[in-house]
CSV table of C-alpha atoms and ligand atoms in Angstrom, one decimal:
chain,number,residue,atom,x,y,z
A,1,MET,CA,0.1,0.0,-0.1
A,2,LYS,CA,1.2,3.3,-1.0
A,3,ASN,CA,0.9,6.7,1.1
A,4,VAL,CA,-1.6,8.8,-0.7
A,5,GLU,CA,-0.3,12.3,0.5
A,6,ALA,CA,2.3,12.6,-2.0
A,7,LEU,CA,0.2,11.6,-4.9
A,8,LEU,CA,-2.6,14.3,-4.4
A,9,VAL,CA,-3.2,17.0,-7.0
A,10,THR,CA,-6.2,19.4,-7.6
A,11,ARG,CA,-7.4,21.1,-10.6
A,12,THR,CA,-5.7,24.4,-9.8
A,13,ASP,CA,-2.3,22.5,-10.0
A,14,SER,CA,-0.2,23.2,-13.1
A,15,ILE,CA,0.7,20.3,-15.6
A,16,ARG,CA,4.3,20.9,-14.9
A,17,LYS,CA,3.9,20.1,-11.3
A,18,ALA,CA,1.9,17.1,-11.8
A,19,MET,CA,4.7,15.8,-14.0
A,20,GLU,CA,7.3,16.5,-11.5
A,21,ILE,CA,5.2,14.7,-8.7
A,22,LEU,CA,4.9,11.7,-11.0
A,23,GLU,CA,8.7,12.1,-11.8
A,24,HIS,CA,9.8,11.8,-8.0
A,25,SER,CA,7.1,9.5,-6.6
A,26,GLY,CA,7.9,6.5,-8.9
A,27,SER,CA,4.1,6.4,-9.0
A,28,THR,CA,2.5,5.8,-12.6
A,29,ILE,CA,-0.8,7.6,-11.3
A,30,LEU,CA,-1.6,10.7,-9.5
A,31,LEU,CA,-4.9,11.1,-7.5
A,32,LEU,CA,-6.8,14.3,-8.6
A,33,VAL,CA,-9.2,15.5,-5.5
A,34,ASP,CA,-11.9,18.1,-5.5
A,35,SER,CA,-11.9,20.9,-2.8
A,36,SER,CA,-13.0,18.6,-0.1
A,37,GLY,CA,-10.5,16.0,-0.9
A,38,ARG,CA,-12.8,13.6,-2.8
A,39,LEU,CA,-11.3,11.6,-5.5
A,40,GLU,CA,-12.4,12.9,-9.1
A,41,ARG,CA,-10.1,10.8,-11.1
A,42,THR,CA,-6.7,9.5,-11.5
A,43,VAL,CA,-4.1,11.1,-13.8
A,44,THR,CA,-1.4,9.1,-15.8
A,45,ASP,CA,1.6,10.3,-17.8
A,46,GLY,CA,-0.5,9.8,-20.7
A,47,ASP,CA,-3.2,12.1,-19.7
A,48,LEU,CA,-0.8,14.8,-19.1
A,49,ARG,CA,0.8,14.2,-22.5
A,50,ARG,CA,-2.6,14.5,-24.4
A,51,LEU,CA,-3.1,17.6,-22.7
A,52,LEU,CA,0.1,19.1,-23.7
A,53,MET,CA,-0.2,17.8,-27.5
A,54,LYS,CA,-3.7,19.5,-27.4
A,55,GLY,CA,-1.7,22.8,-27.0
A,56,ALA,CA,-1.7,23.3,-23.3
A,57,SER,CA,1.4,24.8,-21.7
A,58,LEU,CA,3.3,23.3,-19.0
A,59,ASP,CA,2.1,26.0,-16.7
A,60,ALA,CA,-1.7,25.3,-17.6
A,61,SER,CA,-3.8,23.9,-14.9
A,62,LEU,CA,-5.5,20.5,-14.8
A,63,SER,CA,-9.0,22.1,-14.9
A,64,SER,CA,-9.3,21.0,-18.4
A,65,LEU,CA,-8.9,17.3,-17.7
A,66,PRO,CA,-12.4,15.8,-18.4
A,67,ALA,CA,-14.3,14.0,-15.5
A,68,LEU,CA,-13.6,10.4,-15.3
A,69,HIS,CA,-15.1,8.0,-13.1
A,70,PRO,CA,-12.3,6.3,-11.3
A,71,THR,CA,-11.9,2.6,-10.5
A,72,THR,CA,-11.5,2.2,-6.8
A,73,THR,CA,-11.8,-0.1,-4.0
A,74,ARG,CA,-13.0,0.3,-0.6
A,75,ASP,CA,-11.1,0.6,2.6
A,76,GLY,CA,-11.2,-3.1,4.2
A,77,ASP,CA,-11.5,-4.5,0.7
A,78,SER,CA,-9.3,-7.7,0.5
A,79,ALA,CA,-6.1,-7.9,-1.8
A,80,GLN,CA,-7.7,-10.6,-3.7
A,81,LEU,CA,-10.7,-8.3,-4.2
A,82,ALA,CA,-8.4,-5.7,-5.5
A,83,LEU,CA,-6.4,-8.0,-7.6
A,84,GLU,CA,-9.7,-8.8,-9.5
A,85,ALA,CA,-10.5,-5.4,-10.0
A,86,MET,CA,-7.2,-4.3,-11.6
A,87,ASN,CA,-7.3,-7.6,-13.9
A,88,LEU,CA,-10.8,-6.5,-15.0
A,89,HIS,CA,-9.6,-3.0,-15.6
A,90,GLN,CA,-6.4,-3.7,-16.5
A,91,VAL,CA,-4.6,-1.4,-14.1
A,92,ASP,CA,-1.5,-1.8,-12.1
A,93,GLN,CA,-2.4,0.5,-9.2
A,94,LEU,CA,-5.5,1.0,-7.8
A,95,PRO,CA,-6.8,3.8,-5.3
A,96,VAL,CA,-8.4,2.6,-1.9
A,97,VAL,CA,-11.2,5.3,-0.8
A,98,ASP,CA,-13.1,5.6,2.5
A,99,ALA,CA,-16.9,5.9,2.7
A,100,GLU,CA,-16.8,9.6,1.6
A,101,ASN,CA,-14.8,8.8,-1.5
A,102,ARG,CA,-11.6,10.2,-0.1
A,103,PRO,CA,-8.4,8.3,-1.2
A,104,ILE,CA,-6.6,6.7,1.6
A,105,SER,CA,-4.1,4.5,0.0
A,106,VAL,CA,-3.1,2.8,-3.1
A,107,PHE,CA,-3.2,-0.7,-4.0
A,108,LEU,CA,0.1,-1.7,-6.1
A,109,ARG,CA,0.0,-4.9,-8.3
A,110,ARG,CA,3.3,-6.1,-7.0
A,111,GLU,CA,2.3,-6.2,-3.4
A,112,VAL,CA,-0.8,-8.2,-4.5
A,113,ASP,CA,0.0,-10.1,-7.6
A,114,PRO,CA,2.8,-12.9,-7.1
A,115,GLN,CA,5.9,-12.8,-9.4
A,116,ILE,CA,5.3,-14.5,-12.7
A,117,LEU,CA,8.1,-17.0,-13.1
A,118,LEU,CA,9.7,-18.1,-16.5
A,119,SER,CA,8.6,-21.7,-16.2
A,120,SER,CA,7.7,-23.3,-12.9
A,121,PRO,CA,6.7,-27.0,-12.0
A,122,HIS,CA,3.0,-28.0,-12.8
A,123,MET,CA,1.9,-31.1,-11.3
A,124,GLY,CA,-0.7,-33.4,-12.6
A,125,ASP,CA,-3.3,-35.4,-10.6
A,126,GLU,CA,-1.8,-38.8,-10.4
A,127,GLU,CA,2.0,-38.2,-9.2
A,128,ILE,CA,1.1,-38.3,-5.5
A,129,SER,CA,-0.3,-41.7,-6.0
A,130,PHE,CA,2.7,-43.0,-7.4
A,131,ILE,CA,4.9,-41.6,-4.8
A,132,GLU,CA,2.7,-43.0,-2.1
A,133,ALA,CA,2.8,-46.4,-3.8
A,134,ALA,CA,6.6,-46.1,-3.1
A,135,PHE,CA,6.2,-44.9,0.3
A,136,ARG,CA,3.7,-48.1,1.1
A,137,SER,CA,6.0,-50.6,-0.6
A,138,ASN,CA,9.2,-48.8,1.3
A,139,TRP,CA,10.6,-48.7,-2.3
A,140,ILE,CA,12.3,-45.3,-1.4
A,141,ALA,CA,15.8,-46.1,-2.1
A,142,PRO,CA,17.2,-45.9,-5.5
A,143,LEU,CA,15.4,-48.2,-8.2
A,144,GLY,CA,12.4,-50.1,-7.8
A,145,PRO,CA,9.2,-50.6,-9.8
A,146,ASN,CA,8.5,-46.8,-10.6
A,147,VAL,CA,12.2,-46.7,-12.1
A,148,ASP,CA,11.6,-49.5,-14.5
A,149,ALA,CA,7.8,-48.3,-15.3
A,150,PHE,CA,9.0,-44.9,-16.0
A,151,GLU,CA,11.6,-46.1,-18.3
A,152,ALA,CA,9.3,-48.6,-20.2
A,153,GLU,CA,6.5,-45.8,-20.4
A,154,LEU,CA,8.8,-42.9,-21.5
A,155,ALA,CA,10.3,-45.4,-24.4
A,156,ALA,CA,6.7,-46.1,-25.4
A,157,HIS,CA,5.7,-42.4,-25.3
A,158,VAL,CA,8.6,-41.3,-27.7
A,159,GLY,CA,8.9,-44.5,-29.7
A,160,ILE,CA,12.1,-46.0,-28.8
A,161,ALA,CA,13.6,-49.3,-27.8
A,162,ALA,CA,15.2,-48.5,-24.5
A,163,ALA,CA,15.4,-45.8,-21.9
A,164,ALA,CA,17.6,-45.5,-18.7
A,165,ALA,CA,16.4,-43.3,-15.9
A,166,VAL,CA,19.2,-41.2,-14.5
A,167,SER,CA,19.7,-38.2,-11.9
A,168,SER,CA,19.9,-35.4,-14.3
A,169,GLY,CA,19.9,-34.6,-18.0
A,170,THR,CA,23.7,-33.5,-17.5
A,171,ALA,CA,24.4,-36.9,-16.1
A,172,ALA,CA,22.8,-38.7,-19.1
A,173,ILE,CA,24.9,-36.5,-21.4
A,174,HIS,CA,28.0,-37.5,-19.4
A,175,LEU,CA,26.9,-41.5,-19.9
A,176,ALA,CA,26.4,-40.8,-23.6
A,177,LEU,CA,29.7,-39.7,-24.1
A,178,ARG,CA,31.1,-42.2,-21.8
A,179,LEU,CA,29.3,-45.0,-24.0
A,180,LEU,CA,30.9,-43.5,-27.1
A,181,ASP,CA,34.3,-44.0,-25.6
A,182,VAL,CA,35.1,-40.3,-25.6
A,183,GLY,CA,38.1,-39.5,-23.8
A,184,PRO,CA,41.1,-37.0,-23.3
A,185,ALA,CA,42.5,-35.6,-26.7
A,186,ASP,CA,39.2,-36.6,-28.4
A,187,LYS,CA,37.1,-33.9,-30.1
A,188,VAL,CA,33.3,-33.6,-29.7
A,189,PHE,CA,31.2,-31.0,-31.7
A,190,CYS,CA,28.6,-29.3,-30.1
A,191,SER,CA,25.8,-26.7,-30.5
A,192,THR,CA,27.1,-23.5,-29.4
A,193,LEU,CA,23.7,-21.9,-28.6
A,194,THR,CA,22.5,-23.7,-25.6
A,195,PHE,CA,22.9,-24.2,-21.7
A,196,VAL,CA,26.3,-25.0,-20.3
A,197,ALA,CA,25.0,-28.3,-19.3
A,198,THR,CA,25.3,-29.7,-22.8
A,199,ALA,CA,28.8,-29.1,-23.0
A,200,ASN,CA,30.3,-29.6,-19.2
A,201,PRO,CA,30.3,-33.3,-19.7
A,202,ILE,CA,32.7,-33.0,-22.7
A,203,LEU,CA,35.3,-31.3,-20.2
A,204,TYR,CA,34.5,-34.0,-17.7
A,205,GLN,CA,35.9,-36.6,-20.1
A,206,GLY,CA,38.7,-34.6,-20.7
A,207,ALA,CA,37.9,-34.0,-24.4
A,208,GLN,CA,37.8,-30.9,-26.3
A,209,PRO,CA,34.6,-29.2,-27.6
A,210,VAL,CA,34.3,-27.7,-31.0
A,211,PHE,CA,31.4,-25.3,-31.2
A,212,ILE,CA,28.9,-25.3,-34.3
A,213,ASP,CA,26.6,-22.4,-35.0
A,214,ALA,CA,22.8,-22.1,-35.2
A,215,ASP,CA,20.7,-21.4,-38.2
A,216,ARG,CA,17.6,-18.8,-38.6
A,217,THR,CA,15.1,-21.5,-39.4
A,218,SER,CA,15.2,-23.5,-36.2
A,219,TRP,CA,17.9,-21.8,-33.9
A,220,ASN,CA,19.5,-25.0,-33.8
A,221,MET,CA,22.7,-26.6,-35.6
A,222,SER,CA,23.4,-24.8,-38.6
A,223,VAL,CA,24.4,-27.5,-41.4
A,224,PRO,CA,26.7,-25.4,-43.5
A,225,ALA,CA,28.7,-25.0,-40.3
A,226,LEU,CA,28.7,-28.5,-39.4
A,227,THR,CA,29.4,-29.5,-42.8
A,228,ARG,CA,32.4,-27.1,-43.1
A,229,ALA,CA,33.6,-28.3,-39.4
A,230,MET,CA,33.5,-32.1,-40.6
A,231,GLU,CA,35.5,-31.4,-43.9
A,232,ALA,CA,38.1,-29.4,-42.1
A,233,HIS,CA,38.7,-32.0,-39.3
A,234,ALA,CA,38.5,-34.9,-42.0
A,235,GLN,CA,41.3,-33.1,-43.8
A,236,ALA,CA,43.4,-33.0,-40.6
A,237,GLY,CA,42.5,-36.6,-39.6
A,238,SER,CA,40.9,-35.4,-36.4
A,239,LEU,CA,37.4,-36.2,-36.9
A,240,PRO,CA,35.1,-35.9,-33.6
A,241,LYS,CA,34.1,-39.0,-31.6
A,242,ALA,CA,30.6,-37.5,-31.3
A,243,VAL,CA,28.4,-34.8,-32.4
A,244,ILE,CA,26.0,-33.2,-29.6
A,245,VAL,CA,23.0,-31.6,-31.3
A,246,VAL,CA,20.6,-29.4,-29.0
A,247,ASN,CA,17.0,-29.0,-29.8
A,248,LEU,CA,16.5,-25.6,-28.2
A,249,TYR,CA,13.4,-24.0,-26.7
A,250,GLY,CA,11.0,-27.0,-27.7
A,251,GLN,CA,12.0,-27.4,-31.2
A,252,SER,CA,14.0,-30.0,-33.1
A,253,ALA,CA,17.2,-29.3,-35.1
A,254,ASP,CA,17.0,-30.3,-39.0
A,255,MET,CA,17.8,-33.9,-38.0
A,256,ASP,CA,17.6,-35.3,-41.6
A,257,ALA,CA,20.3,-32.9,-43.1
A,258,ILE,CA,22.5,-33.1,-39.8
A,259,THR,CA,22.2,-37.0,-39.9
A,260,GLU,CA,23.3,-37.2,-43.5
A,261,VAL,CA,26.4,-35.0,-42.6
A,262,CYS,CA,27.2,-37.3,-39.6
A,263,ASP,CA,26.8,-40.5,-41.5
A,264,ARG,CA,28.8,-39.3,-44.3
A,265,PHE,CA,31.8,-39.0,-41.9
A,266,ARG,CA,30.7,-42.1,-39.4
A,267,VAL,CA,30.3,-39.8,-36.7
A,268,PRO,CA,27.6,-40.7,-34.0
A,269,ILE,CA,25.0,-38.3,-32.9
A,270,ILE,CA,23.9,-37.6,-29.3
A,271,GLU,CA,20.8,-35.7,-29.3
A,272,ASP,CA,20.2,-33.1,-26.4
A,273,ALA,CA,16.4,-33.1,-26.1
A,274,ALA,CA,16.4,-31.7,-22.7
A,275,GLU,CA,14.1,-28.7,-23.9
A,276,SER,CA,12.4,-30.8,-26.6
A,277,LEU,CA,10.5,-33.5,-25.0
A,278,GLY,CA,7.2,-34.0,-26.4
A,279,ALA,CA,8.3,-32.1,-29.7
A,280,TYR,CA,8.3,-33.9,-33.3
A,281,TYR,CA,10.4,-33.8,-36.5
A,282,ARG,CA,8.7,-35.3,-39.3
A,283,GLY,CA,6.3,-36.9,-37.1
A,284,GLN,CA,8.9,-38.6,-35.2
A,285,SER,CA,9.7,-37.7,-31.5
A,286,SER,CA,12.5,-35.3,-31.0
A,287,GLY,CA,15.4,-37.1,-28.9
A,288,THR,CA,15.1,-40.3,-31.1
A,289,PHE,CA,17.1,-39.6,-33.9
A,290,GLY,CA,20.9,-39.8,-32.6
A,291,ARG,CA,22.5,-42.9,-31.5
A,292,LEU,CA,21.5,-41.7,-27.8
A,293,GLY,CA,19.3,-39.0,-27.0
A,294,ILE,CA,18.8,-37.4,-23.5
A,295,TYR,CA,15.9,-35.7,-21.9
A,296,SER,CA,15.9,-33.6,-18.6
A,297,PHE,CA,13.1,-33.5,-15.8
A,298,ASN,CA,14.8,-30.3,-14.1
A,299,GLY,CA,12.3,-28.1,-12.3
A,300,ASN,CA,11.9,-25.7,-15.1
A,301,LYS,CA,11.3,-28.4,-18.0
A,302,ILE,CA,8.3,-29.2,-19.7
A,303,ILE,CA,7.7,-32.0,-17.3
A,304,THR,CA,9.6,-32.5,-14.2
A,305,THR,CA,10.7,-35.1,-11.4
A,306,SER,CA,12.1,-32.1,-9.4
A,307,GLY,CA,15.3,-33.4,-10.8
A,308,GLY,CA,16.4,-36.2,-13.2
A,309,GLY,CA,17.2,-37.2,-16.7
A,310,MET,CA,16.8,-40.0,-19.3
A,311,LEU,CA,19.0,-41.6,-21.6
A,312,VAL,CA,17.3,-43.3,-24.7
A,313,SER,CA,18.5,-45.4,-27.5
A,314,GLN,CA,17.3,-47.8,-30.3
A,315,GLU,CA,20.0,-50.2,-29.0
A,316,PRO,CA,18.8,-52.0,-25.6
A,317,ALA,CA,22.6,-53.2,-25.0
A,318,LEU,CA,23.7,-49.6,-24.9
A,319,MET,CA,21.3,-48.8,-22.3
A,320,GLU,CA,22.4,-51.8,-20.2
A,321,ARG,CA,25.8,-50.5,-20.4
A,322,ALA,CA,24.6,-47.1,-19.3
A,323,ARG,CA,22.8,-48.5,-16.1
A,324,PHE,CA,26.0,-50.5,-15.4
A,325,PHE,CA,28.1,-47.2,-15.4
A,326,ALA,CA,25.2,-45.1,-13.5
A,327,THR,CA,25.5,-47.7,-10.6
A,328,GLN,CA,29.3,-47.5,-10.0
A,329,ALA,CA,30.2,-50.0,-12.8
A,330,ARG,CA,29.9,-53.0,-10.5
A,331,ASP,CA,31.2,-56.3,-12.1
A,332,PRO,CA,29.0,-59.4,-11.9
A,333,ALA,CA,30.7,-60.8,-8.9
A,334,PRO,CA,29.7,-62.1,-5.6
A,335,PHE,CA,31.4,-59.3,-3.7
A,336,TYR,CA,32.0,-55.7,-4.8
A,337,GLN,CA,34.2,-55.7,-7.7
A,338,HIS,CA,35.0,-53.0,-10.1
A,339,THR,CA,37.2,-52.6,-13.3
A,340,GLU,CA,35.9,-49.5,-14.8
A,341,VAL,CA,35.2,-46.1,-13.2
A,342,GLY,CA,31.5,-45.8,-12.6
A,343,TYR,CA,29.2,-43.1,-11.3
A,344,ASN,CA,26.2,-42.7,-8.9
A,345,TYR,CA,23.7,-41.6,-11.6
A,346,ARG,CA,20.4,-43.7,-11.0
A,347,MET,CA,17.1,-41.9,-10.5
A,348,SER,CA,15.3,-42.6,-7.2
A,349,ASN,CA,12.2,-44.7,-7.2
A,350,VAL,CA,10.2,-41.8,-5.4
A,351,LEU,CA,11.2,-39.3,-8.1
A,352,ALA,CA,10.5,-41.9,-11.0
A,353,GLY,CA,6.9,-42.1,-9.6
A,354,ILE,CA,6.6,-38.1,-10.0
A,355,GLY,CA,8.0,-38.7,-13.6
A,356,ARG,CA,5.2,-41.3,-14.3
A,357,GLY,CA,2.5,-38.9,-13.1
A,358,GLN,CA,3.9,-36.0,-15.3
A,359,LEU,CA,4.3,-38.1,-18.3
A,360,ARG,CA,0.6,-38.7,-18.2
A,361,VAL,CA,0.1,-35.0,-18.7
A,362,LEU,CA,2.9,-34.3,-21.3
A,363,LYS,CA,0.7,-33.9,-24.2
A,364,GLU,CA,-1.8,-31.5,-22.5
A,365,ARG,CA,1.6,-29.5,-21.2
A,366,VAL,CA,2.7,-29.1,-24.9
A,367,GLU,CA,-0.6,-27.9,-25.9
A,368,GLN,CA,-0.8,-25.4,-23.0
A,369,ARG,CA,2.6,-24.2,-23.9
A,370,ARG,CA,1.7,-23.8,-27.6
A,371,ALA,CA,-1.3,-21.9,-26.6
A,372,ILE,CA,0.7,-19.6,-24.7
A,373,PHE,CA,2.9,-19.0,-27.5
A,374,GLU,CA,-0.1,-18.3,-29.7
A,375,ARG,CA,-1.5,-15.6,-27.0
A,376,TYR,CA,1.9,-13.9,-27.2
A,377,LEU,CA,1.9,-13.9,-31.2
A,378,ASN,CA,-1.8,-12.7,-31.4
A,379,GLY,CA,-1.5,-10.3,-28.4
A,380,CYS,CA,1.6,-8.7,-29.7
A,381,SER,CA,0.9,-8.4,-33.5
A,382,ALA,CA,0.9,-4.7,-33.2
A,383,ILE,CA,4.3,-4.7,-31.8
A,384,PRO,CA,6.4,-5.0,-35.0
A,385,ALA,CA,9.7,-5.0,-33.1
A,386,LEU,CA,9.1,-8.6,-31.7
A,387,GLU,CA,10.0,-11.2,-34.1
A,388,TRP,CA,8.9,-14.7,-32.7
A,389,MET,CA,11.0,-17.7,-33.0
A,390,PRO,CA,10.1,-19.6,-36.2
A,391,GLU,CA,8.5,-23.1,-36.4
A,392,ALA,CA,10.7,-24.9,-39.0
A,393,VAL,CA,9.2,-26.7,-41.7
A,394,LYS,CA,9.4,-30.4,-40.5
A,395,CYS,CA,8.9,-29.5,-37.0
A,396,ARG,CA,6.3,-29.4,-34.4
A,397,SER,CA,7.8,-27.4,-31.3
A,398,THR,CA,6.4,-27.7,-28.0
A,399,ARG,CA,7.2,-24.0,-27.5
A,400,TRP,CA,8.9,-25.0,-24.1
A,401,LEU,CA,9.7,-21.3,-23.9
A,402,SER,CA,8.1,-18.7,-25.9
A,403,THR,CA,11.1,-16.7,-27.3
A,404,ALA,CA,11.7,-13.8,-29.7
A,405,THR,CA,14.2,-11.3,-31.1
A,406,ILE,CA,13.9,-7.6,-30.8
A,407,SER,CA,14.7,-6.1,-34.2
A,408,ALA,CA,17.9,-4.5,-34.3
A,409,ASN,CA,16.6,-1.0,-35.5
A,410,SER,CA,14.1,-0.7,-32.5
A,411,GLY,CA,16.5,0.9,-30.3
A,412,VAL,CA,15.9,-1.3,-27.3
A,413,THR,CA,17.8,-4.3,-26.0
A,414,PRO,CA,16.9,-7.5,-24.3
A,415,ALA,CA,18.5,-6.3,-21.3
A,416,THR,CA,16.2,-3.1,-21.0
A,417,LEU,CA,13.1,-5.3,-21.8
A,418,ILE,CA,14.0,-7.7,-19.1
A,419,GLY,CA,14.6,-4.8,-16.6
A,420,HIS,CA,11.0,-3.2,-17.5
A,421,LEU,CA,9.2,-6.7,-16.9
A,422,ARG,CA,11.4,-7.3,-13.6
A,423,SER,CA,9.9,-4.1,-12.3
A,424,GLN,CA,6.5,-5.3,-12.9
A,425,GLN,CA,7.4,-8.8,-11.3
A,426,ILE,CA,7.7,-10.7,-14.5
A,427,GLU,CA,10.6,-13.0,-14.9
A,428,ALA,CA,12.1,-12.7,-18.5
A,429,ARG,CA,15.4,-13.9,-19.6
A,430,HIS,CA,18.1,-13.4,-22.2
A,431,VAL,CA,18.4,-16.2,-25.0
A,432,TRP,CA,21.4,-18.6,-23.9
A,433,LYS,CA,24.8,-16.8,-24.5
A,434,PRO,CA,26.7,-19.1,-26.9
A,435,LEU,CA,29.1,-21.5,-25.5
A,436,HIS,CA,32.0,-20.2,-27.7
A,437,LEU,CA,31.7,-16.9,-26.0
A,438,GLN,CA,31.7,-18.3,-22.4
A,439,PRO,CA,35.2,-17.8,-20.5
A,440,LEU,CA,35.0,-21.3,-19.5
A,441,PHE,CA,35.4,-22.3,-23.3
A,442,ALA,CA,37.9,-19.5,-24.3
A,443,GLY,CA,40.2,-20.8,-27.0
A,444,CYS,CA,37.8,-23.6,-28.3
A,445,ASP,CA,37.2,-23.8,-31.8
A,446,TYR,CA,34.1,-22.3,-33.4
A,447,PHE,CA,32.4,-22.7,-36.7
A,448,PRO,CA,30.0,-20.0,-37.6
A,449,HIS,CA,27.0,-20.4,-40.0
A,450,ARG,CA,29.1,-18.7,-42.8
A,451,ALA,CA,32.2,-16.7,-42.7
A,452,GLY,CA,31.4,-13.3,-41.0
A,453,GLU,CA,27.7,-14.4,-39.9
A,454,SER,CA,27.6,-15.6,-36.4
A,455,ILE,CA,23.7,-16.4,-36.0
A,456,SER,CA,23.9,-17.7,-32.5
A,457,GLU,CA,25.8,-14.3,-31.7
A,458,ASP,CA,22.9,-12.2,-33.2
A,459,LEU,CA,20.0,-14.4,-31.6
A,460,PHE,CA,22.0,-13.7,-28.1
A,461,ALA,CA,22.5,-10.0,-28.7
A,462,ARG,CA,18.7,-9.6,-29.6
A,463,GLY,CA,16.8,-12.7,-27.9
A,464,ILE,CA,14.4,-12.9,-25.1
A,465,CYS,CA,12.5,-15.7,-23.4
A,466,LEU,CA,9.1,-14.9,-22.0
A,467,PRO,CA,7.3,-16.5,-19.0
A,468,SER,CA,6.0,-19.9,-20.7
A,469,GLY,CA,4.7,-22.0,-17.4
A,470,SER,CA,1.7,-24.1,-18.4
A,471,ASN,CA,0.2,-23.0,-15.1
A,472,MET,CA,0.0,-19.3,-15.7
A,473,SER,CA,-3.4,-17.9,-15.8
A,474,ILE,CA,-5.1,-15.8,-18.7
A,475,ASP,CA,-4.9,-12.9,-16.3
A,476,GLN,CA,-1.1,-13.3,-15.8
A,477,GLN,CA,-0.6,-13.8,-19.7
A,478,ASN,CA,-2.6,-10.5,-20.4
A,479,ARG,CA,-0.5,-8.8,-17.9
A,480,ILE,CA,2.4,-9.8,-19.8
A,481,ILE,CA,1.4,-8.8,-22.8
A,482,ARG,CA,0.1,-5.4,-21.5
A,483,SER,CA,3.5,-4.7,-20.0
A,484,LEU,CA,5.2,-5.6,-23.3
A,485,HIS,CA,3.0,-2.9,-25.2
A,486,GLU,CA,3.7,-0.6,-22.7
A,487,PHE,CA,7.5,-1.0,-23.1
A,488,PHE,CA,7.3,-0.7,-26.7
A,489,ARG,CA,5.0,2.1,-26.7
A,490,ARG,CA,7.5,4.1,-24.8
A,491,ALA,CA,10.5,2.8,-26.7
B,501,LIG,C1,18.2,-28.3,-18.9
B,501,LIG,C2,19.1,-28.7,-19.9
B,501,LIG,C3,20.2,-29.6,-19.7
B,501,LIG,C4,20.5,-30.1,-18.3
B,501,LIG,O1,19.5,-31.2,-17.6
B,501,LIG,P1,19.7,-31.2,-16.0
B,501,LIG,O2,18.6,-32.2,-15.8
B,501,LIG,O3,19.3,-29.9,-15.5
B,501,LIG,O4,21.0,-31.7,-15.6
B,501,LIG,C5,21.0,-30.1,-20.6
B,501,LIG,N1,20.9,-29.3,-21.9
B,501,LIG,C6,20.0,-28.5,-22.0
B,501,LIG,C7,19.8,-27.8,-23.5
B,501,LIG,C8,19.1,-27.8,-21.0
B,501,LIG,O5,18.2,-27.1,-21.4
């Protein structure tokens, strides 16, 4: 609640004074009261601007402001009621008046409306029963029936032969590299436009990442850049042990063309589908095109186990070996015997229970996220500066995150937009900073889309990710769209 004393103006005050109060109060409204202190109307920046545009001078009084019945709330009304009124009238501040219509305070949206997060967990109805079953049977410790069932159910859902449930997407990538025998001095090609988790396991194995640019149609691995990188390394006799292809923000890379190039040079593909579970390419599930694929169930992903991952493959023998590495590489002996380095990477039976429940709502979550994207698209069609991430020809994206770039000539940057949204309790983020620009990977090789054209750098410089959680309300989505309009109107 805001103290109103500082926001009061009367009709005899000048436009200049009103502007100064607005400037210094940090409020977006002033309260115009009559001689007995009753609220006549609210006054915004826009109201003052319109007076000036009609020819009023800065020293003219506010007397020419038309009468306007203000939306208010009564002293004693609940914050919930105030929030509903703000949503109904699409305002972010609401004066509170007493029985005589005298303003006594102002409700600010940020005090009554919780922060809108980028992508928060969204549970379905069945997770709890799988967890309860785990508790009842005391299958709390790693492994157990939920783990086996989750692997089988996920494999069936995406249409692949085998799956291994692990503790994170990062662990799944690490196991994939281990299964392909990636070691010190080996090279691994990797999409540059991605989260660091894609490439960290390359370093765990002591191998060298070589980063590959993105294209404009999918924002994923550039085929021309991949081709040039392969040709250069073939010539030097240093072909990579694997290519990690990332499917960003819910959309598949151009897997036909990428597979063609990798097959030509006989290099296996690991698909990082952490962000694209539920997406399709040519009607086939994203994540099932490579020799190995990985999914993540981290808290911000389209479905979550609070933390977890899955490794998938058409080769069941590979997944058997993955489970072996993920449980400390224990040899088949009557005692604990180990010949190779292993890891403690398996998913627990409790978390697998959450995963089973989440898998049942995956299709629904995809539709919800796609609908959010459509709402942004339609709601912002009058903002030409926002160019939305395209859906590539063979792709059906999940729109895990609704992302856009800001046109270069708009005069605004992602940073200023993110700051504006933050001031309204809305969490937005930059597009991933390309890995070849990260200090961690300084000195690593990088192949841009074309000589002199680095698309990932351009997408990073202009890209923005907007809140996309499937549990956002329509009011929250409208609030974000309104806030975007506000920002670009002022830009
Ligand atoms: C989330 C994510 C990962 C890592 O998954 P975790 O389960 O958090 O370890 C890997 N790659 C990409 C592209 C991701 O977005």
